[in-house]
PDB file of N, CA and C in Angstrom:
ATOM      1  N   UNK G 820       0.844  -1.182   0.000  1.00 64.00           N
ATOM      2  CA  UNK G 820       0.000   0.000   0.000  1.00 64.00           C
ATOM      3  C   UNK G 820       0.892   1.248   0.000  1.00 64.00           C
ATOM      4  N   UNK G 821       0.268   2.177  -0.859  1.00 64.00           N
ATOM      5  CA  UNK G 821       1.251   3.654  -0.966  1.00 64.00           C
ATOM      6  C   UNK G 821       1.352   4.516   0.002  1.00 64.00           C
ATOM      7  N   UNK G 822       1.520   5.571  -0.007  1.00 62.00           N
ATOM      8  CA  UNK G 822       0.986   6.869   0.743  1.00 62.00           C
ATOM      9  C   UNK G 822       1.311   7.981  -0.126  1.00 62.00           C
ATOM     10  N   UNK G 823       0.143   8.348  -0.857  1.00 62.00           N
ATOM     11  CA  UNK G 823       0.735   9.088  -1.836  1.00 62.00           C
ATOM     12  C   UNK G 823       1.167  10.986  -0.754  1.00 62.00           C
ATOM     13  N   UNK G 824       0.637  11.204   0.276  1.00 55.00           N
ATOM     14  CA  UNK G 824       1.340  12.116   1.184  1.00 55.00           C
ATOM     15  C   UNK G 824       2.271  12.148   1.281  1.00 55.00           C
ATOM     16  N   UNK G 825       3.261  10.967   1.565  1.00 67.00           N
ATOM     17  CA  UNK G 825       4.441  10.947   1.312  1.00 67.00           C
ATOM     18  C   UNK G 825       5.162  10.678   0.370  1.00 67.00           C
ATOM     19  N   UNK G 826       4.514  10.855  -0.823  1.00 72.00           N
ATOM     20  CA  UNK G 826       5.125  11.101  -2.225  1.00 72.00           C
ATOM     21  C   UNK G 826       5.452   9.610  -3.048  1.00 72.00           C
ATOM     22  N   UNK G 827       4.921   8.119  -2.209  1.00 84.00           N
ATOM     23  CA  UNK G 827       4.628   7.278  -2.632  1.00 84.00           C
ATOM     24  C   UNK G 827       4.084   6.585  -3.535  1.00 84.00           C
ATOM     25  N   UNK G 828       4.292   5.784  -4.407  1.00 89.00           N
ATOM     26  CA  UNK G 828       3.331   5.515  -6.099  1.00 89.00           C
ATOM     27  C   UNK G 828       3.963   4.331  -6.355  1.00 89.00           C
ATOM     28  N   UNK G 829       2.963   3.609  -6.917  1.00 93.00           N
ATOM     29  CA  UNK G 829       3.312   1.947  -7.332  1.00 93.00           C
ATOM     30  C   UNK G 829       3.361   2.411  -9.293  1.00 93.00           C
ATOM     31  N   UNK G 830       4.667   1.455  -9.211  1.00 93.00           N
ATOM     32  CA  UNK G 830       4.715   1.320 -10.936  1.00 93.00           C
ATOM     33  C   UNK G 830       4.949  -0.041 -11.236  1.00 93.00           C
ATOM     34  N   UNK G 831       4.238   0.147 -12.768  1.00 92.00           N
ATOM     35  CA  UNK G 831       5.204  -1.451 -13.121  1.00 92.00           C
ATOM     36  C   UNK G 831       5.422  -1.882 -13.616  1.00 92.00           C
ATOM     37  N   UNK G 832       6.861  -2.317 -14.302  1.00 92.00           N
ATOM     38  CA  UNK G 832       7.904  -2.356 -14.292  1.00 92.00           C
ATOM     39  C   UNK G 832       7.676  -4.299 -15.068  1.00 92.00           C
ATOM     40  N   UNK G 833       7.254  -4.525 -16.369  1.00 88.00           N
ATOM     41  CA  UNK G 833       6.669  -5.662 -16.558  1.00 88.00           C
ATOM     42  C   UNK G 833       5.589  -6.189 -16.481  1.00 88.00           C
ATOM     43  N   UNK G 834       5.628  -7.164 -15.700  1.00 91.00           N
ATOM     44  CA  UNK G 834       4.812  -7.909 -15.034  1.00 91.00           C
ATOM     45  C   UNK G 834       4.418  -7.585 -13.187  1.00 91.00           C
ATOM     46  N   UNK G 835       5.314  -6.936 -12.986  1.00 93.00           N
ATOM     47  CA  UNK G 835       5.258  -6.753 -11.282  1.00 93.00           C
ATOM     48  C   UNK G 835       5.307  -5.281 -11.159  1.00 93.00           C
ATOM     49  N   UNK G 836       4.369  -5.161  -9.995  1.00 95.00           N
ATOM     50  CA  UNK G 836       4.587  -3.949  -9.475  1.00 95.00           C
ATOM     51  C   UNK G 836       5.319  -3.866  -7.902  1.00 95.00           C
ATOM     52  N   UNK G 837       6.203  -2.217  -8.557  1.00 95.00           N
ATOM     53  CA  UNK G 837       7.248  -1.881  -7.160  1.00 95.00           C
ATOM     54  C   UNK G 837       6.422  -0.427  -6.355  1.00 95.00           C
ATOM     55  N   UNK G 838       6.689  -0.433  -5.261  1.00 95.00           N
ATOM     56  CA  UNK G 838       6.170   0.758  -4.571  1.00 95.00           C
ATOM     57  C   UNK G 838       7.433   1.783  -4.727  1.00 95.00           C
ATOM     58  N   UNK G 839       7.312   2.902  -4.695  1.00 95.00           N
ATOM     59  CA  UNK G 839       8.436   3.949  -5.088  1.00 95.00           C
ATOM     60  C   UNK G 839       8.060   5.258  -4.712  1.00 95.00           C
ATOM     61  N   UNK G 840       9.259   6.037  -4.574  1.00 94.00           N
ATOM     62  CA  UNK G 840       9.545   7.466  -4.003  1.00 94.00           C
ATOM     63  C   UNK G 840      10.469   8.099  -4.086  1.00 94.00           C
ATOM     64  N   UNK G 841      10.082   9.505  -4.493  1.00 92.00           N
ATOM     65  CA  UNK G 841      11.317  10.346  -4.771  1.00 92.00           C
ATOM     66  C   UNK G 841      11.574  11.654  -3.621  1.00 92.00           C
ATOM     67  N   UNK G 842      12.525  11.180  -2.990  1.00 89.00           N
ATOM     68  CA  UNK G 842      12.434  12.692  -2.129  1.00 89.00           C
ATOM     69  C   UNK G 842      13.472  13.362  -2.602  1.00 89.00           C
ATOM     70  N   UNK G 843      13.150  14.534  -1.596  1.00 90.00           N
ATOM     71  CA  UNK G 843      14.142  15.631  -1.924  1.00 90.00           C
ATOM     72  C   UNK G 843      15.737  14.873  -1.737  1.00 90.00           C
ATOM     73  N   UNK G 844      16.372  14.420  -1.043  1.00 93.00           N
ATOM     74  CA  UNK G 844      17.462  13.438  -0.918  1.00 93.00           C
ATOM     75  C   UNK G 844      17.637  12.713  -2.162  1.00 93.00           C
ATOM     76  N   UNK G 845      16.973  12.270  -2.697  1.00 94.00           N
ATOM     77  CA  UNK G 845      16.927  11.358  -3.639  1.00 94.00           C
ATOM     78  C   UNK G 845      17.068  11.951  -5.049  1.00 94.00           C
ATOM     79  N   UNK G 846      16.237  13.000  -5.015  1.00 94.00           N
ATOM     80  CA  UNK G 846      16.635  14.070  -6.712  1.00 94.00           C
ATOM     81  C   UNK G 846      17.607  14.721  -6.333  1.00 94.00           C
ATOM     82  N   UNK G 847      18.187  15.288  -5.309  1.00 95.00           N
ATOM     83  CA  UNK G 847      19.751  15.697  -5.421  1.00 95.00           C
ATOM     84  C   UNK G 847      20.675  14.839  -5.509  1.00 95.00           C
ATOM     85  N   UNK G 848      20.301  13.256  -5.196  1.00 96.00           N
ATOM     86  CA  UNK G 848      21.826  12.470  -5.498  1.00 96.00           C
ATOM     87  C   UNK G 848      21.489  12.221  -7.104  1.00 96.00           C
ATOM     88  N   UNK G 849      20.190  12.041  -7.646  1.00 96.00           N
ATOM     89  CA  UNK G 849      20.007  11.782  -9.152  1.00 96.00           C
ATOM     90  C   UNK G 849      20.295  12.937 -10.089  1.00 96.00           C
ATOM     91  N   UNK G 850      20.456  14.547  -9.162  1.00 96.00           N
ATOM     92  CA  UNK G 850      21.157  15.682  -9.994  1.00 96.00           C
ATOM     93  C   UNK G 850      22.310  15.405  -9.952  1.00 96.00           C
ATOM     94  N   UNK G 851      23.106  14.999  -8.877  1.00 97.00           N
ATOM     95  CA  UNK G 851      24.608  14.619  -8.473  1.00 97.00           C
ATOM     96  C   UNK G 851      25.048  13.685  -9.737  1.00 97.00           C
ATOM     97  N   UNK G 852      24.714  12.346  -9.675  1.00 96.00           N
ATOM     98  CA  UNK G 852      25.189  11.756 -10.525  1.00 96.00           C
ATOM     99  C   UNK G 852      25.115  11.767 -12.116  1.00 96.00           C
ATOM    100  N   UNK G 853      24.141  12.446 -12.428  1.00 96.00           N
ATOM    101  CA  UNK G 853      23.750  13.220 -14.268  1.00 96.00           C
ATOM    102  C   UNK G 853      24.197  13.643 -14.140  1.00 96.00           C
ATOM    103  N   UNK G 854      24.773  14.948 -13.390  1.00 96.00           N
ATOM    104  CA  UNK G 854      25.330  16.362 -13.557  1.00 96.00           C
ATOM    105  C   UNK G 854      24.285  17.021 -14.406  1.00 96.00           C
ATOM    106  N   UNK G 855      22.840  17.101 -14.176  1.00 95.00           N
ATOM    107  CA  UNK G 855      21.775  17.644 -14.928  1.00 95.00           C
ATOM    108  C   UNK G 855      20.842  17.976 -13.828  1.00 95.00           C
ATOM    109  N   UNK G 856      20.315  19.255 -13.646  1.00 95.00           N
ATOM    110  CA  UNK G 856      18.562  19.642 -13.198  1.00 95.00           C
ATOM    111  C   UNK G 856      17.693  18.701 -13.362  1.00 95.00           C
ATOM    112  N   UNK G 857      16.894  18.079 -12.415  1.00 93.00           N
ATOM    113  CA  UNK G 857      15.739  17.404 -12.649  1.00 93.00           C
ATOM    114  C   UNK G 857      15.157  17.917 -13.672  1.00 93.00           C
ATOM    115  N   UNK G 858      14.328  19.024 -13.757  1.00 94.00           N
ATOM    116  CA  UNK G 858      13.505  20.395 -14.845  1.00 94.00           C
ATOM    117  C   UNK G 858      14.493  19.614 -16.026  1.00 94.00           C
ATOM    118  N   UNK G 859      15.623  20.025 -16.507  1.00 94.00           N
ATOM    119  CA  UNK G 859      16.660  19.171 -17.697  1.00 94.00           C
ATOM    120  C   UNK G 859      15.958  17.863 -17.978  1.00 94.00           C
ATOM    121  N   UNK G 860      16.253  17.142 -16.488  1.00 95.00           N
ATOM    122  CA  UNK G 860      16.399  15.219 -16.931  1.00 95.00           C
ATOM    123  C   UNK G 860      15.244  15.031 -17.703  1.00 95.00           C
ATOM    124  N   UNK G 861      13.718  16.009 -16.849  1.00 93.00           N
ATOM    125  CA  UNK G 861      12.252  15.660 -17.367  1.00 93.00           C
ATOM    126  C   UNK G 861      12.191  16.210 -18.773  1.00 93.00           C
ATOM    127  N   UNK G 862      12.760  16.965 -19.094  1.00 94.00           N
ATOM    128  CA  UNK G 862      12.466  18.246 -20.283  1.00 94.00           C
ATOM    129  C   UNK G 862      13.332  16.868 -21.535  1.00 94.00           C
ATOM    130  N   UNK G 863      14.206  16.467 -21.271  1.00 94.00           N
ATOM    131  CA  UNK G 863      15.021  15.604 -22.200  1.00 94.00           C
ATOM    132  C   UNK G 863      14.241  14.043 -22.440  1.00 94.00           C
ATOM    133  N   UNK G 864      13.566  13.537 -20.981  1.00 92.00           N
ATOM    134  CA  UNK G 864      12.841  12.429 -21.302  1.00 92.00           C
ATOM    135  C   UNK G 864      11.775  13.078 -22.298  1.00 92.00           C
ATOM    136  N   UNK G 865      10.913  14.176 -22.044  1.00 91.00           N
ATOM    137  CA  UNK G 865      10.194  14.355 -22.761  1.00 91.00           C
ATOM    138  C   UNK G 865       9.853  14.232 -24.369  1.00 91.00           C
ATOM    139  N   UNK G 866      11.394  14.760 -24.321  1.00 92.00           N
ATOM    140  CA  UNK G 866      12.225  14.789 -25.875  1.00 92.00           C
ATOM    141  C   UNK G 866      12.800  13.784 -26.140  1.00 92.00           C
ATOM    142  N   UNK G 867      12.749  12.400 -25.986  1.00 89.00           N
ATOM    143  CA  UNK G 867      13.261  11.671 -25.705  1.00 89.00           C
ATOM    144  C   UNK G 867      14.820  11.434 -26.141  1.00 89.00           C
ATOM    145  N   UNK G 868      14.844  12.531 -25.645  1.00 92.00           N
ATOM    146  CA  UNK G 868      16.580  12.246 -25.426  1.00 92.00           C
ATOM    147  C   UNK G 868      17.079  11.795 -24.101  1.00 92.00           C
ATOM    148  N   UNK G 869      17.693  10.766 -24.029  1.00 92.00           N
ATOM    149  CA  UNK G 869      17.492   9.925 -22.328  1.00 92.00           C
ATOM    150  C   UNK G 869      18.282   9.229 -22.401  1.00 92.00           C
ATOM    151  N   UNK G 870      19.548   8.882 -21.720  1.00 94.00           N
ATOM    152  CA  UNK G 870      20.308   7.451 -21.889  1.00 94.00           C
ATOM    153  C   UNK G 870      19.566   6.837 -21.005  1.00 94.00           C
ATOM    154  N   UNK G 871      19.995   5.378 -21.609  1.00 95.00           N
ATOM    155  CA  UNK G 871      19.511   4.105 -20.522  1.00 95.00           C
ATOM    156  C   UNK G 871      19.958   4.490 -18.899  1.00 95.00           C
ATOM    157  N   UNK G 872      21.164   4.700 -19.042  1.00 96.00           N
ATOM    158  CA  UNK G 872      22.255   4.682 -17.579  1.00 96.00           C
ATOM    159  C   UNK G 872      21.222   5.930 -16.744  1.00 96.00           C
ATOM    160  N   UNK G 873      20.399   7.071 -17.492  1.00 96.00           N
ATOM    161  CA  UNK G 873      20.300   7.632 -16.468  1.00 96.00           C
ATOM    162  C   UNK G 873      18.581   6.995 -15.602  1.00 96.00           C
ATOM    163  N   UNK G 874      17.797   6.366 -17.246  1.00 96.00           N
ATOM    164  CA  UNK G 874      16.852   5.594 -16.900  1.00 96.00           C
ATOM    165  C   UNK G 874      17.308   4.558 -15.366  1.00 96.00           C
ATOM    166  N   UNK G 875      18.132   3.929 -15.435  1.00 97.00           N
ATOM    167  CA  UNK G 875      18.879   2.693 -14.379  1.00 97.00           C
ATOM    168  C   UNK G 875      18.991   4.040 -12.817  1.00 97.00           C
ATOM    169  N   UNK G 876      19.420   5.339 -13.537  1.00 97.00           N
ATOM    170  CA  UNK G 876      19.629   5.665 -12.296  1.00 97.00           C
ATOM    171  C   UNK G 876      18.418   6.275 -10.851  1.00 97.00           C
ATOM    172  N   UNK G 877      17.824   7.157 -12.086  1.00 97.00           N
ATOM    173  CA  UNK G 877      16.216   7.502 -11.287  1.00 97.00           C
ATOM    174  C   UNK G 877      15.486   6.674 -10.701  1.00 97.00           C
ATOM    175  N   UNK G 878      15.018   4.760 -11.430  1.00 97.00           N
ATOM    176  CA  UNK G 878      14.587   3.924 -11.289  1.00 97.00           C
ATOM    177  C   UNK G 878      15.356   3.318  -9.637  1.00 97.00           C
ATOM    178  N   UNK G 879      16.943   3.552  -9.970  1.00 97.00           N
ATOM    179  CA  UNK G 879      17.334   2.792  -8.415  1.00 97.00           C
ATOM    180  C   UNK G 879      17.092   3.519  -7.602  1.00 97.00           C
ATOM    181  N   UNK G 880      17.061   5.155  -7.393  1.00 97.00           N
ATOM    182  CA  UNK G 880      16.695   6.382  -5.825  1.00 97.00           C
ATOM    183  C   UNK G 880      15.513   5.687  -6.061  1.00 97.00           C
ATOM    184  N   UNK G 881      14.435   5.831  -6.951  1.00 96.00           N
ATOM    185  CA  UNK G 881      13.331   5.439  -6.884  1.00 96.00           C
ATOM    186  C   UNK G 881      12.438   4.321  -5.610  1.00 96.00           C
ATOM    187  N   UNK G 882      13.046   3.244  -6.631  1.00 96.00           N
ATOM    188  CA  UNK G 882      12.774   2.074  -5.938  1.00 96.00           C
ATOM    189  C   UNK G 882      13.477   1.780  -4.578  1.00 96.00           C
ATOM    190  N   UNK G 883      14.618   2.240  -4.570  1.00 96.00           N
ATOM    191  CA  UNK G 883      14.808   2.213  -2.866  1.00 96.00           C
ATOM    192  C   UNK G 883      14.238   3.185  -2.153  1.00 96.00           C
ATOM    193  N   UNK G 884      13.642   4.301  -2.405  1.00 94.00           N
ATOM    194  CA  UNK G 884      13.055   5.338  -1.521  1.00 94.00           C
ATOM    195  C   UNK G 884      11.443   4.609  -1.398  1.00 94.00           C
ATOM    196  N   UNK G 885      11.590   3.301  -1.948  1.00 94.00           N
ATOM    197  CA  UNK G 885      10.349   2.792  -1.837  1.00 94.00           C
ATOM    198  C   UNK G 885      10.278   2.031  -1.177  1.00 94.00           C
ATOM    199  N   UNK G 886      11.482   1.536  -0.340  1.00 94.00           N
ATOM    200  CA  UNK G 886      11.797   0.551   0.600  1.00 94.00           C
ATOM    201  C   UNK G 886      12.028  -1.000  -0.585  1.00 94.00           C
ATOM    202  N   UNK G 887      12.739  -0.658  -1.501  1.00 95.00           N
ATOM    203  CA  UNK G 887      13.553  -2.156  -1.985  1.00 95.00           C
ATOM    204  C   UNK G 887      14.701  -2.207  -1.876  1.00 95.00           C
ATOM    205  N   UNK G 888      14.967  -2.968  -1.668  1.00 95.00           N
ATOM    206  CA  UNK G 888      16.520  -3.074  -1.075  1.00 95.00           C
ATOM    207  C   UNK G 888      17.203  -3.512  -2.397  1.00 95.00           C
ATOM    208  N   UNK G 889      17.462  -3.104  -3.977  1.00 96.00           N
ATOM    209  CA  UNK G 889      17.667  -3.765  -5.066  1.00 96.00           C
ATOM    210  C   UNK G 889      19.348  -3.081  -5.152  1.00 96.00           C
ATOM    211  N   UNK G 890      20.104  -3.752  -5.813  1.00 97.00           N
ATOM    212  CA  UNK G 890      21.494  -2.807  -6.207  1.00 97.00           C
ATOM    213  C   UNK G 890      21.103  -2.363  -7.528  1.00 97.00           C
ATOM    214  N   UNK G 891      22.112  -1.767  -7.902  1.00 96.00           N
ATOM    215  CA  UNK G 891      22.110  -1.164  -9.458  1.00 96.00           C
ATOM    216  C   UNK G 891      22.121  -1.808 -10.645  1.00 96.00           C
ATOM    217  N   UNK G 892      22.601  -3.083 -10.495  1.00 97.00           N
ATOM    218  CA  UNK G 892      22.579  -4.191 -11.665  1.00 97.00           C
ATOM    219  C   UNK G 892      21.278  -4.952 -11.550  1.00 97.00           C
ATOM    220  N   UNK G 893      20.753  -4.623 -10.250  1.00 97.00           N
ATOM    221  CA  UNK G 893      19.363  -5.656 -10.630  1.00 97.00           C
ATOM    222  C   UNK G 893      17.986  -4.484 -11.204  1.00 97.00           C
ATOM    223  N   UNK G 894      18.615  -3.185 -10.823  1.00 97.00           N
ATOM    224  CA  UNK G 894      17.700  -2.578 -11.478  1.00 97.00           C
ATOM    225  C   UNK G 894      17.849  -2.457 -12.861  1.00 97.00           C
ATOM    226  N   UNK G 895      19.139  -2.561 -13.304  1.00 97.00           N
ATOM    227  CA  UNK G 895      19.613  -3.101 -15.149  1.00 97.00           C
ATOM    228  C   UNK G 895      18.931  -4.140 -15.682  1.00 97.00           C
ATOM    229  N   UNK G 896      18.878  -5.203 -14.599  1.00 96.00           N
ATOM    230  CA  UNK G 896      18.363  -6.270 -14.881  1.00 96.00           C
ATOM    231  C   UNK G 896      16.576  -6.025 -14.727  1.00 96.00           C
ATOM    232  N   UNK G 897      16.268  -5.278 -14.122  1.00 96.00           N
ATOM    233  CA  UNK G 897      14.605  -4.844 -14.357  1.00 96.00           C
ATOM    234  C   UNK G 897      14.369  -4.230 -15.710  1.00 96.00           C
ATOM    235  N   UNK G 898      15.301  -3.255 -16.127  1.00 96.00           N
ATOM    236  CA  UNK G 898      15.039  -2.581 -17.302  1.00 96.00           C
ATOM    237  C   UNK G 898      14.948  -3.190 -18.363  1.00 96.00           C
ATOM    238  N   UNK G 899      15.969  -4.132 -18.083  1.00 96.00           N
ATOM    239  CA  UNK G 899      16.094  -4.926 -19.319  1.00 96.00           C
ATOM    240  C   UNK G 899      15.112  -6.111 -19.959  1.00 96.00           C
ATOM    241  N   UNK G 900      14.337  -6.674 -18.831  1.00 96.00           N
ATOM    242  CA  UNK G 900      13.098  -7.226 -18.369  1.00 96.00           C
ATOM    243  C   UNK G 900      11.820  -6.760 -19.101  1.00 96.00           C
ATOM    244  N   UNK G 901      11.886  -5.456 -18.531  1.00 96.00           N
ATOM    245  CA  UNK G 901      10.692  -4.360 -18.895  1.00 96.00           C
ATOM    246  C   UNK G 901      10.318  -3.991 -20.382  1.00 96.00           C
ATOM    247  N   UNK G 902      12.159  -3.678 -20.626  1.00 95.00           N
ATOM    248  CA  UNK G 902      12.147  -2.785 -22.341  1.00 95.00           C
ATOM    249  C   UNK G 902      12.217  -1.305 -21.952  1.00 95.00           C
ATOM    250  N   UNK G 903      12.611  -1.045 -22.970  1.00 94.00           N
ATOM    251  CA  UNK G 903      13.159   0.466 -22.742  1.00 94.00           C
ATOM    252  C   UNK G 903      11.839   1.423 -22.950  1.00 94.00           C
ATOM    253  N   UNK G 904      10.817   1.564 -24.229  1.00 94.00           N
ATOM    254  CA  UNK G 904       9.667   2.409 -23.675  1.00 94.00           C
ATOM    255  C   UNK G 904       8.977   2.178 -22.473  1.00 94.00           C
ATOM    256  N   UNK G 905       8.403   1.066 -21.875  1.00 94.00           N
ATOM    257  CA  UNK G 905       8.078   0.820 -20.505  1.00 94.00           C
ATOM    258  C   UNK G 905       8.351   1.764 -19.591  1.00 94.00           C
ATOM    259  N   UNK G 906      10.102   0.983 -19.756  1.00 95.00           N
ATOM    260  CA  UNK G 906      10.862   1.681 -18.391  1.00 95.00           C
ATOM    261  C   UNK G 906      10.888   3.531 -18.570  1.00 95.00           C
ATOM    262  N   UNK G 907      10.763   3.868 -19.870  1.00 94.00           N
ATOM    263  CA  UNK G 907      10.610   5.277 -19.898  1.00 94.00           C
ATOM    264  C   UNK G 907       9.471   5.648 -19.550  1.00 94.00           C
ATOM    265  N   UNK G 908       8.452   5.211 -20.087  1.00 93.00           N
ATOM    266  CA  UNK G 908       7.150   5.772 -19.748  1.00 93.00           C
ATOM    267  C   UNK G 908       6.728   5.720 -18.067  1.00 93.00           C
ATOM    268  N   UNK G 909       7.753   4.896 -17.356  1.00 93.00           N
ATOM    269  CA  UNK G 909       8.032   4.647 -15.813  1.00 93.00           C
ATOM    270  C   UNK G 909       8.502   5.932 -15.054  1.00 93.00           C
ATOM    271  N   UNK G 910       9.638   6.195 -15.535  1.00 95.00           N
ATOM    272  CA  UNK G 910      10.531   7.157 -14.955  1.00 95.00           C
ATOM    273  C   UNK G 910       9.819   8.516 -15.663  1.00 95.00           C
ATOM    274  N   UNK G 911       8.974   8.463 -16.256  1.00 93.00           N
ATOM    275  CA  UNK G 911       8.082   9.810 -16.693  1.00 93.00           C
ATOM    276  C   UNK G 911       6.904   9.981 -15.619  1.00 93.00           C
ATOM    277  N   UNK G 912       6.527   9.148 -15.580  1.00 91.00           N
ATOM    278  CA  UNK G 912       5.562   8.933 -14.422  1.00 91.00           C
ATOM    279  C   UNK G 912       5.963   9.277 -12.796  1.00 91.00           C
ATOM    280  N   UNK G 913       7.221   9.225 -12.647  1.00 92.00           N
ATOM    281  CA  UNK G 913       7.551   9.204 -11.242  1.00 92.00           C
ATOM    282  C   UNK G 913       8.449  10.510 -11.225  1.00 92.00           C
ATOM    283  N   UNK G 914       8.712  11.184 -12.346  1.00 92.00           N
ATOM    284  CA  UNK G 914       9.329  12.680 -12.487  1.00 92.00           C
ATOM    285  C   UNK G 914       7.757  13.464 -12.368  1.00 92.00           C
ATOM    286  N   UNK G 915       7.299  13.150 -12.993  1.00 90.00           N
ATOM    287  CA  UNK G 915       5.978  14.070 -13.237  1.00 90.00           C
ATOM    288  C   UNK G 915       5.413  14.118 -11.627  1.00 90.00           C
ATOM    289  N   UNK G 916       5.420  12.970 -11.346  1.00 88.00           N
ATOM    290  CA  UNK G 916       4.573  13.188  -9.763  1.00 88.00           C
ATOM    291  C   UNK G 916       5.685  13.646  -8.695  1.00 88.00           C
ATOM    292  N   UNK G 917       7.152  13.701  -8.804  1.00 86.00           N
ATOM    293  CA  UNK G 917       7.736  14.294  -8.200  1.00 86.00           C
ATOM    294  C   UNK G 917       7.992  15.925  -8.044  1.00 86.00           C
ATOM    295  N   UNK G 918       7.149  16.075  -9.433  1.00 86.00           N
ATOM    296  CA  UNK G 918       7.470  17.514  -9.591  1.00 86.00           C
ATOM    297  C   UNK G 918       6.246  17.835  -9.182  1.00 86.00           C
ATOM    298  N   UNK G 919       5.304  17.747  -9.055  1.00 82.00           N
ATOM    299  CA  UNK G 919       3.880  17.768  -9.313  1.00 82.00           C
ATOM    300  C   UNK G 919       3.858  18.277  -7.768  1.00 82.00           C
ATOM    301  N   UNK G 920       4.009  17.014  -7.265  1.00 71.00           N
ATOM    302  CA  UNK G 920       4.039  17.075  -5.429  1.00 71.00           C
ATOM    303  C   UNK G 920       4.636  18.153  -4.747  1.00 71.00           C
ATOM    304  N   UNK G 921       5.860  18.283  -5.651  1.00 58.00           N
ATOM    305  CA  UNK G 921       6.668  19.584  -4.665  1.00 58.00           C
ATOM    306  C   UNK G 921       6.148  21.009  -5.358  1.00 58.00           C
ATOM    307  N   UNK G 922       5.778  21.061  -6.442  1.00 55.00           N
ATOM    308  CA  UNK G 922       4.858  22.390  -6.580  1.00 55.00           C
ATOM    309  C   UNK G 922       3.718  22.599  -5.973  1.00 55.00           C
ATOM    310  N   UNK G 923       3.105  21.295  -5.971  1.00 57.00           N
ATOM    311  CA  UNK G 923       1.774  21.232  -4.843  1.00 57.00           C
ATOM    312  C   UNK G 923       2.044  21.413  -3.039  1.00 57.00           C
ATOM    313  N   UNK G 924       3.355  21.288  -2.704  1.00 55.00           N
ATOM    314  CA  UNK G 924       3.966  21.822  -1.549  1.00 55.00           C
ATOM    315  C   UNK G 924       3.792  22.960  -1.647  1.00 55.00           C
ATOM    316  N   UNK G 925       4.694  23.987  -2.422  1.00 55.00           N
ATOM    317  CA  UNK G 925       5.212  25.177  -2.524  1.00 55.00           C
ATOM    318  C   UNK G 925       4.011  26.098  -2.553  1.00 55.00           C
ATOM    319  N   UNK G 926       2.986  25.600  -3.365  1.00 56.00           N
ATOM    320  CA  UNK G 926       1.601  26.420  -3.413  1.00 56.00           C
ATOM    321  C   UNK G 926       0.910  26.569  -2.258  1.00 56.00           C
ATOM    322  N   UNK G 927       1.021  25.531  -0.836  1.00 56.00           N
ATOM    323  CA  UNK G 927       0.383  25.607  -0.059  1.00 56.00           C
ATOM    324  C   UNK G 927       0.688  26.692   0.882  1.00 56.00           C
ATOM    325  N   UNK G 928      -0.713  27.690   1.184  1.00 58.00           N
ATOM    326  CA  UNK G 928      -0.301  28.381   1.898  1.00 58.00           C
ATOM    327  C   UNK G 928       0.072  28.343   3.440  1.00 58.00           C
ATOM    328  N   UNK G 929       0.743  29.000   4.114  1.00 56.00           N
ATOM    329  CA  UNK G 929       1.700  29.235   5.381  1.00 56.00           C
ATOM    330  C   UNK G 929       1.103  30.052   6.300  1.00 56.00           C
ATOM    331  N   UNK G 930       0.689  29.777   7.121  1.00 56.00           N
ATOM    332  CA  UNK G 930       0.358  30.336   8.089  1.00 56.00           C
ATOM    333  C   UNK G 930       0.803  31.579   9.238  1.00 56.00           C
TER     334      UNK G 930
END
């Protein structure tokens, strides 16, 4: 079960579905390792200009901020499973609601 409050969302990834989350922790180590702006990574999937490697990388903060304990080769090994539009149309899905959520933060008013 999700919590989409806490920025929680099931995808999936084949045949199976994973529970997943992107926090703020999690899109700064996925800016860290692109050397790209989230706003960039989404704007380029859009366009589908995207390497696999960075698909493998969003998918692993992902899925471990979802509580899976997977390494990086088994999330290769998911992608590869999946297929590459899948797994894109995946990591579009979980940018969009990451961005979505934290503008839907930012809008809320403060007391």
């Amino acid at each position: 079960m999700t919590n989409p409050l806490k920025g929680e969302m099931m995808i999936t990834m084949g045949e199976t579905q994973y529970k997943t989350r992107l926090t703020i922790d999690s899109i700064i180590k996925i800016e860290e390792q692109l050397d790209r702006g989230i706003l960039t990574i989404t704007q380029r999937l859009s366009e589908a200009d995207i390497r696999v490697q960075h698909l493998c990388v969003i998918l692993y903060h992902a899925l471990r901020g979802g509580g899976n304990d997977f390494t990086e080769k088994q999330v290769k090994n998911i992608v590869d499973k999946t297929g590459l539009v899948p797994s894109c149309q995946a990591v579009a899905e979980l940018l969009t609601a990451a961005l979505m959520r934290q503008q839907a933060q930012n809008d809320e008013p403060t007391e």
